Short mmCIF file of C-alpha atoms and ligand atoms in Angstrom, two decimals:
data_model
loop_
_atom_site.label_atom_id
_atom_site.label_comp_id
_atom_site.label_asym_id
_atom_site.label_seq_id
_atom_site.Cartn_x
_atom_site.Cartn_y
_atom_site.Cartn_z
CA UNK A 1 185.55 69.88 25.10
CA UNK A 2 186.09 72.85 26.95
CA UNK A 3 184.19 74.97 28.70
CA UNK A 4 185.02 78.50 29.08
CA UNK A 5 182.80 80.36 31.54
CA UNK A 6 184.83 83.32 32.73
CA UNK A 7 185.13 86.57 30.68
CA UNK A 8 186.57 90.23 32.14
CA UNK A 9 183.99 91.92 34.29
CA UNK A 10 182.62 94.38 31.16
CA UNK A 11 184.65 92.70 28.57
CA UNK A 12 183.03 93.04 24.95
CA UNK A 13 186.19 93.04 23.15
CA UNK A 14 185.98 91.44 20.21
CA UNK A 15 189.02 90.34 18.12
CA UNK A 16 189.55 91.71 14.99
CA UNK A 17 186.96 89.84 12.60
CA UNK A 18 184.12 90.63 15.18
CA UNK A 19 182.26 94.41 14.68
CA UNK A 20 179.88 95.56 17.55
CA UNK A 21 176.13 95.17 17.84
CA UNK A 22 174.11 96.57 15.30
CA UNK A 23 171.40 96.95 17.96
CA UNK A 24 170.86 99.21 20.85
CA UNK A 25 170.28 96.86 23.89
CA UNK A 26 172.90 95.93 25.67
CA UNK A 27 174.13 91.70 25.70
CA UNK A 28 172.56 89.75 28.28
CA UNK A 29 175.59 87.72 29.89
CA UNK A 30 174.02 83.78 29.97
CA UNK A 31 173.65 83.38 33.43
CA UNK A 32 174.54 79.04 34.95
CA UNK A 33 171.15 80.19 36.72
CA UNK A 34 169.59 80.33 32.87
CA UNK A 35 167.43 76.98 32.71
CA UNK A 36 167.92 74.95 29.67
CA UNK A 37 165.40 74.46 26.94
CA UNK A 38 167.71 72.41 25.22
CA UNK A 39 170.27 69.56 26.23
CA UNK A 40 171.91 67.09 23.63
CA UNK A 41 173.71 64.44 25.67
CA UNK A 42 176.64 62.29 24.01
CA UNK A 43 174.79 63.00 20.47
CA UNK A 44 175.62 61.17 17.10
CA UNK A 45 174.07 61.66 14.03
CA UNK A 46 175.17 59.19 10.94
CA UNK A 47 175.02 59.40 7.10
CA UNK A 48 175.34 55.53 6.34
CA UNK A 49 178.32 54.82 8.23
CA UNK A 50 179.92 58.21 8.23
CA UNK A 51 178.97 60.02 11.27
CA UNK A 52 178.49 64.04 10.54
CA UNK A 53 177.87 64.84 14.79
CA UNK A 54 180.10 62.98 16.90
CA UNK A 55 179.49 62.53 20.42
CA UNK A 56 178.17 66.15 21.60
CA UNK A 57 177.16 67.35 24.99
CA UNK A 58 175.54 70.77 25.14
CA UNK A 59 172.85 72.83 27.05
CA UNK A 60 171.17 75.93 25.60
CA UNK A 61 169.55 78.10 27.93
CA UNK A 62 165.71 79.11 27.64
CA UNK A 63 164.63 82.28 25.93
CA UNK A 64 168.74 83.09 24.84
CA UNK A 65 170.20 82.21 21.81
CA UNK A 66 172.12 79.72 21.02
CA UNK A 67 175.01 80.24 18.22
CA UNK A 68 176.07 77.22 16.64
CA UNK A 69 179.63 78.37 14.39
CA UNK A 70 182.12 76.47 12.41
CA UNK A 71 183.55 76.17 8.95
CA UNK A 72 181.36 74.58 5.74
CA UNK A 73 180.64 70.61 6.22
CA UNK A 74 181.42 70.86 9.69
CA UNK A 75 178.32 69.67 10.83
CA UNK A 76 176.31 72.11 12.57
CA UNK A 77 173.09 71.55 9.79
CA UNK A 78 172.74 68.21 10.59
CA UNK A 79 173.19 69.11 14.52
CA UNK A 80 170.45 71.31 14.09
CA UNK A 81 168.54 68.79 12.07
CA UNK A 82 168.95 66.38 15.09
CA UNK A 83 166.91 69.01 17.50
CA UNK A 84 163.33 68.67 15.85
CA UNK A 85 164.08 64.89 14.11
CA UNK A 86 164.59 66.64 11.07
CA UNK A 87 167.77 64.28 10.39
CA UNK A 88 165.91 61.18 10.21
CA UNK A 89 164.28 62.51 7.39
CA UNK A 90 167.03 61.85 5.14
CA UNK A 91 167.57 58.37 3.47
CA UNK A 92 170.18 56.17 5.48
CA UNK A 93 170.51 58.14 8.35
CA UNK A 94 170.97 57.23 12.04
CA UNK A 95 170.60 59.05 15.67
CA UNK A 96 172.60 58.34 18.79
CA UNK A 97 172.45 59.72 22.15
CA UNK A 98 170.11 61.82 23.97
CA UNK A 99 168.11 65.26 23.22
CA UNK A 100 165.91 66.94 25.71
CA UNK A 101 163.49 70.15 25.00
CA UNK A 102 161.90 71.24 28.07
CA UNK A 103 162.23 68.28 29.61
CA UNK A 104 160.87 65.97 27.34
CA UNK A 105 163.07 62.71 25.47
CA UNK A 106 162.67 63.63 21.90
CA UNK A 107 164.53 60.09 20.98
CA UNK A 108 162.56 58.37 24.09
CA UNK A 109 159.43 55.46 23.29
CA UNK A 110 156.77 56.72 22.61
CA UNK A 111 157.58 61.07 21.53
CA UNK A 112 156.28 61.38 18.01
CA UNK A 113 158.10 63.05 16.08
CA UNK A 114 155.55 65.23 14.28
CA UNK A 115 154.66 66.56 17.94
CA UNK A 116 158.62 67.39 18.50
CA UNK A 117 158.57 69.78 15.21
CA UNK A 118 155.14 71.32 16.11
CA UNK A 119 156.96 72.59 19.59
CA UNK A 120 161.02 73.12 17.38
CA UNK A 121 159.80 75.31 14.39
CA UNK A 122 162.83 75.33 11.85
CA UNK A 123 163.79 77.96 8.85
CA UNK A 124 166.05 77.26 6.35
CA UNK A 125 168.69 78.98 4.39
CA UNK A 126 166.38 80.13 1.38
CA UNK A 127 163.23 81.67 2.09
CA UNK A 128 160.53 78.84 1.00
CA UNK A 129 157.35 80.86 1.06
CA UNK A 130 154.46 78.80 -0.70
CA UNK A 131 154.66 80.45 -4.15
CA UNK A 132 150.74 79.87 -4.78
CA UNK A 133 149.78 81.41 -1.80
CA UNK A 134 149.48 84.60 -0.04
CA UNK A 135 151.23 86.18 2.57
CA UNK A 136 148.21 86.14 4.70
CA UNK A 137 147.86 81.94 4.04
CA UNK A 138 151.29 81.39 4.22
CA UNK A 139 151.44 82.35 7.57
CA UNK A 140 147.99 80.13 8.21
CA UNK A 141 149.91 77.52 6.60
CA UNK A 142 151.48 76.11 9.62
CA UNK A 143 148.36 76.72 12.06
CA UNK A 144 146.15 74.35 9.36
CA UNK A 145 148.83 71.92 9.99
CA UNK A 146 149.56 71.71 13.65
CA UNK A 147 146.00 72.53 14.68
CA UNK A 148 144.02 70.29 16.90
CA UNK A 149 140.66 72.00 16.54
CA UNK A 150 140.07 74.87 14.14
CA UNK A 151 140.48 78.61 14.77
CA UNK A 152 137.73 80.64 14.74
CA UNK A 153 138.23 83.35 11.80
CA UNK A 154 138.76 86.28 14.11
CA UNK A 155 141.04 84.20 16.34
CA UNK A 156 142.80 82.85 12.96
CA UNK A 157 143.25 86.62 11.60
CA UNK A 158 144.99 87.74 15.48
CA UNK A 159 146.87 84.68 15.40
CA UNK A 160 148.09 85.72 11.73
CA UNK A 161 148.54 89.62 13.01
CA UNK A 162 150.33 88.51 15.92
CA UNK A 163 152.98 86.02 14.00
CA UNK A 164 153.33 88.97 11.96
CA UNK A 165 154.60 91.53 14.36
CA UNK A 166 156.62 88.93 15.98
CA UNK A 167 158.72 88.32 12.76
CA UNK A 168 158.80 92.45 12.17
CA UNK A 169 156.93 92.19 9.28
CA UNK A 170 153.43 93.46 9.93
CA UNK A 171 154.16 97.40 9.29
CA UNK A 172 155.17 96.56 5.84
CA UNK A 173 152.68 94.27 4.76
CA UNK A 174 149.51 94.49 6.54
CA UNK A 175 147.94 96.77 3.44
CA UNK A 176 148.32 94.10 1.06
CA UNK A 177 148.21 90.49 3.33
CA UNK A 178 145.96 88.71 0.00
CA UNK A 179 149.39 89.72 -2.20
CA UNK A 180 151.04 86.53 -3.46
CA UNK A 181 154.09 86.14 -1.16
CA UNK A 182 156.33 86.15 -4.39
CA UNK A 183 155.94 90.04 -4.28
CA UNK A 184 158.13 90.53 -1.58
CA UNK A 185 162.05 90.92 -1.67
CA UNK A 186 164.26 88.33 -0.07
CA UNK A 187 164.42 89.69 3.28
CA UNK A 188 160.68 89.84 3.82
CA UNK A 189 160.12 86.43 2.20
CA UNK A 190 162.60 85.04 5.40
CA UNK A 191 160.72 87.35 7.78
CA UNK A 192 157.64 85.61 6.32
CA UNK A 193 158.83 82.42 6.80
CA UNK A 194 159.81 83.22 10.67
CA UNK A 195 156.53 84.34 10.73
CA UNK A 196 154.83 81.03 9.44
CA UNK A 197 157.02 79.21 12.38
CA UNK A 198 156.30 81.33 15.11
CA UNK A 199 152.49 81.54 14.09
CA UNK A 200 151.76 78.00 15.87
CA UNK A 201 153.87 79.05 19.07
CA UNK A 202 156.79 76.59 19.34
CA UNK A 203 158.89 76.75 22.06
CA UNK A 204 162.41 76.71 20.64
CA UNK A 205 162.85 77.58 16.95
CA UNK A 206 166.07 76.67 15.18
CA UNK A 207 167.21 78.87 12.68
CA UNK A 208 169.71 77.22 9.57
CA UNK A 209 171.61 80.66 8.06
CA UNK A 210 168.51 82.34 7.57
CA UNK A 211 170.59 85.38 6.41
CA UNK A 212 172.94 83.46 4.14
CA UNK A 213 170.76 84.63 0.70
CA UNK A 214 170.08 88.20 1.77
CA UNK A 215 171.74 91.48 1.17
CA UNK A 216 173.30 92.92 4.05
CA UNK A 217 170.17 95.46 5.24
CA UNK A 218 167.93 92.53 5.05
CA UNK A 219 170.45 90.58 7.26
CA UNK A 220 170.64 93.18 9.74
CA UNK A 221 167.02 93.09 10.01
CA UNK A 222 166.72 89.65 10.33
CA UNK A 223 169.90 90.02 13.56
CA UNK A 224 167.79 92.40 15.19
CA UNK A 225 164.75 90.10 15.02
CA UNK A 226 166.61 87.05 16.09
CA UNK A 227 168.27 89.18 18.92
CA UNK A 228 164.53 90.11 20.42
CA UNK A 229 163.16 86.63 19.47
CA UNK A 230 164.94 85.78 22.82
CA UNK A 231 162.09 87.46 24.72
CA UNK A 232 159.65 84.96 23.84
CA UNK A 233 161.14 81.71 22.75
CA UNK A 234 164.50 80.12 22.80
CA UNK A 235 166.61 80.38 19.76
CA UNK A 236 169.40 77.88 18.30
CA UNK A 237 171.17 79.27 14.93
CA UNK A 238 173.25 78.11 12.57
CA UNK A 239 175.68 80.87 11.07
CA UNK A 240 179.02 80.52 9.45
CA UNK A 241 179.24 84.49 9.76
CA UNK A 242 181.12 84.88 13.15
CA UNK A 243 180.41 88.43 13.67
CA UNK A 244 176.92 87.80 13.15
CA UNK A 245 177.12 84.87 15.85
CA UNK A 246 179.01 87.30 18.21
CA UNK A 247 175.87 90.32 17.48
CA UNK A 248 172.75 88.03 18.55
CA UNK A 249 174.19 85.12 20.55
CA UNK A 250 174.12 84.65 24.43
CA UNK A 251 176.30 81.01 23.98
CA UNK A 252 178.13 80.10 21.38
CA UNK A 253 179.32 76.22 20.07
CA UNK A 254 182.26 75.82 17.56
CA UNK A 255 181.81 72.69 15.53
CA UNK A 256 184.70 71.03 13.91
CA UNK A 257 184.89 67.77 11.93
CA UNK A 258 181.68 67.15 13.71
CA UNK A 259 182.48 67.88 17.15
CA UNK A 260 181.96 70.19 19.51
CA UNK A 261 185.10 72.01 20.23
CA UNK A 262 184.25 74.69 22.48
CA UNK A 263 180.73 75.91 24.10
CA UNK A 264 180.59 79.18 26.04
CA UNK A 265 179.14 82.28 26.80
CA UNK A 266 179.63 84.17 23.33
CA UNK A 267 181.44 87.21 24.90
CA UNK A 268 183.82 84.63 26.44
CA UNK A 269 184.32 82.59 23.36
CA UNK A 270 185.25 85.38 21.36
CA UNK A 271 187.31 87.13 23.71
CA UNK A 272 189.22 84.17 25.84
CA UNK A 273 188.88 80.93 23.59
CA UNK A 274 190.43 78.02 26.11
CA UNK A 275 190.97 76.20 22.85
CA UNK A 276 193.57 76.74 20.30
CA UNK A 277 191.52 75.43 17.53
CA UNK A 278 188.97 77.89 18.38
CA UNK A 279 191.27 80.38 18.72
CA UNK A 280 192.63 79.63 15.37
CA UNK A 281 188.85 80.08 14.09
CA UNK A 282 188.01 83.13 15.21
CA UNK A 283 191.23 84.99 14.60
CA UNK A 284 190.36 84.03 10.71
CA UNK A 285 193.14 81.35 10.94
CA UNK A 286 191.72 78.84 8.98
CA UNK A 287 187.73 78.04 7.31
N1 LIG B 1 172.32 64.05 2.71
C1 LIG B 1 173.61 63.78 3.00
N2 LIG B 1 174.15 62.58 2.69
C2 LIG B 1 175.43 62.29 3.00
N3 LIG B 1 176.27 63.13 3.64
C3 LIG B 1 175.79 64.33 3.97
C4 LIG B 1 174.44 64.73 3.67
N4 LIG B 1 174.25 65.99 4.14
C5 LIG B 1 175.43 66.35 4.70
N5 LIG B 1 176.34 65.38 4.61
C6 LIG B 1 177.73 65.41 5.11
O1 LIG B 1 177.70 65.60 6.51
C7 LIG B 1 178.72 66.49 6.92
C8 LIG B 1 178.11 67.66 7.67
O2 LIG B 1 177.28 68.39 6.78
P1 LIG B 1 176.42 69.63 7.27
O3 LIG B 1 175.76 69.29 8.54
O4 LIG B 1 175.55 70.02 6.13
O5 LIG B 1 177.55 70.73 7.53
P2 LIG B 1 177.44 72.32 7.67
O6 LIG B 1 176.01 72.66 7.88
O7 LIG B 1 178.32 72.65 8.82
O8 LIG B 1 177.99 72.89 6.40
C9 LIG B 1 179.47 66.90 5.66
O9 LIG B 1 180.60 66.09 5.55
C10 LIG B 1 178.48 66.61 4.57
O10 LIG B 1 179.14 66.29 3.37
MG1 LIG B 2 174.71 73.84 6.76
#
């Protein structure tokens, strides 16, 4: 793998495929000084006896994001998957090697699982609201599950308010929060969703093409979201849109065949790729 870490003092040119920001603040260069929230060590993840992740290394930095980029069935769902033991979900399957969020062994004796994914909230491609319930118990949803004692209803209703305005949703919905959560487009159904995982405060949340059903406007929404998220919690997402990596990432991985290609600062993997392959990839070569 290589590791690219310098990039021209001021350098934001992005090749061809790339456009600019949609958003007004300026990118945050990842700093070696940014501590990581997330470190996969010499990681495998199987299917039977077909391995989909194949022996990779990487460290995301807290409160950044974290791209993860390559072509369809490279791999980088089921690398997610491996980052709140989601993968071991699925029938047959198998983890090697080593992850660490905030310092804890999620693979070591003894971590529960169920803890892991209270502290790695996930969203998924397609916005999966509850259809039977409202926008206001949607985002409850999660609290009822990963609560240790119950909220008081005032606390419950801030907690609700707050999860709201995180996700950028509150200004449009906070008129009709008993509405089913069927009433609301595409975009807001995902912003919902973001909602229901940040409502029970994880620490990382990992994000699977959250903008891969949505019209473009929605998408931009959800960038800008994603691109403050940062503030508060650190972010890993999966996107086979490059530009959209390139708009809200700090660090970028390229995934091929399973493995990690390239990892780097996303300014200096889009403008000075050490590797050909990602090179190739980026320039709209191939995938
Ligand atoms: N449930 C599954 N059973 C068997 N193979 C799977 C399953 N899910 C994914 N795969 C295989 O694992 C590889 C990686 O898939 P995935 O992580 O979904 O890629 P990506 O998200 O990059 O499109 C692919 O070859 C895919 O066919
Ligand atoms: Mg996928």
């Amino acid at each position: 793998m290589q590791q690219s870490t310098e990039v021209a003092p001021g350098a934001r040119v992005i090749p061809n495929v790339v456009a600019p920001r949609p958003v007004a603040a300026p990118a945050r260069e990842a700093s070696t000084a940014d501590k990581p929230a997330v470190i996969a060590s010499d990681l495998w993840a199987y299917f039977g006896d077909t391995a989909a992740v194949k022996d990779v290394s990487f460290a995301a930095p807290a409160q950044a994001v974290t791209a993860i980029i390559g072509p369809s069935g490279c791999g980088k769902s089921t690398l997610l998957r491996c980052l709140n033991r989601m993968h071991e979900t699925a029938p047959n399957t198998r983890v090697e090697g080593k992850v660490e969020i905030l310092g804890t062994s999620i693979y070591g004796e003894g971590t529960s699982a169920t803890v892991v994914r209270r502290h790695v909230g996930m969203v998924f491609q397609r916005p999966t609201p509850f259809p039977t319930m409202s926008i206001r118990n949607n985002v409850a949803a999660g609290l009822r599950v990963a609560a240790e004692r119950p909220q008081s209803r005032a606390g419950l209703q801030d907690t609700i308010e707050e999860a709201l305005k995180r996700a950028g949703l509150w200004e449009e919905v906070k008129d009709r929060l008993d509405d089913s959560a069927m009433a609301l487009s595409g975009g807001q159904q995902q912003r919902l969703c973001i909602a229901r995982a940040l409502a029970i405060r994880p620490r990382v949340i990992l994000l699977d093409e959250p903008t891969a059903s949505l019209d473009p406007l929605s998408t931009q929404k959800i960038e800008e979201l994603v691109y403050h998220l940062r503030e508060t919690v650190t972010v890993v997402i999966v996107t086979h849109n490059m530009q959209q990596a390139a708009r809200v990432s700090d660090r970028t991985a390229f995934l091929l065949v399973g493995e990690l290609v390239e990892f780097a600062a996303t300014n200096a993997l889009f403008t000075a790729p050490k590797d050909p392959r990602t090179e190739a990839y980026i320039t709209g070569r191939f995938g």
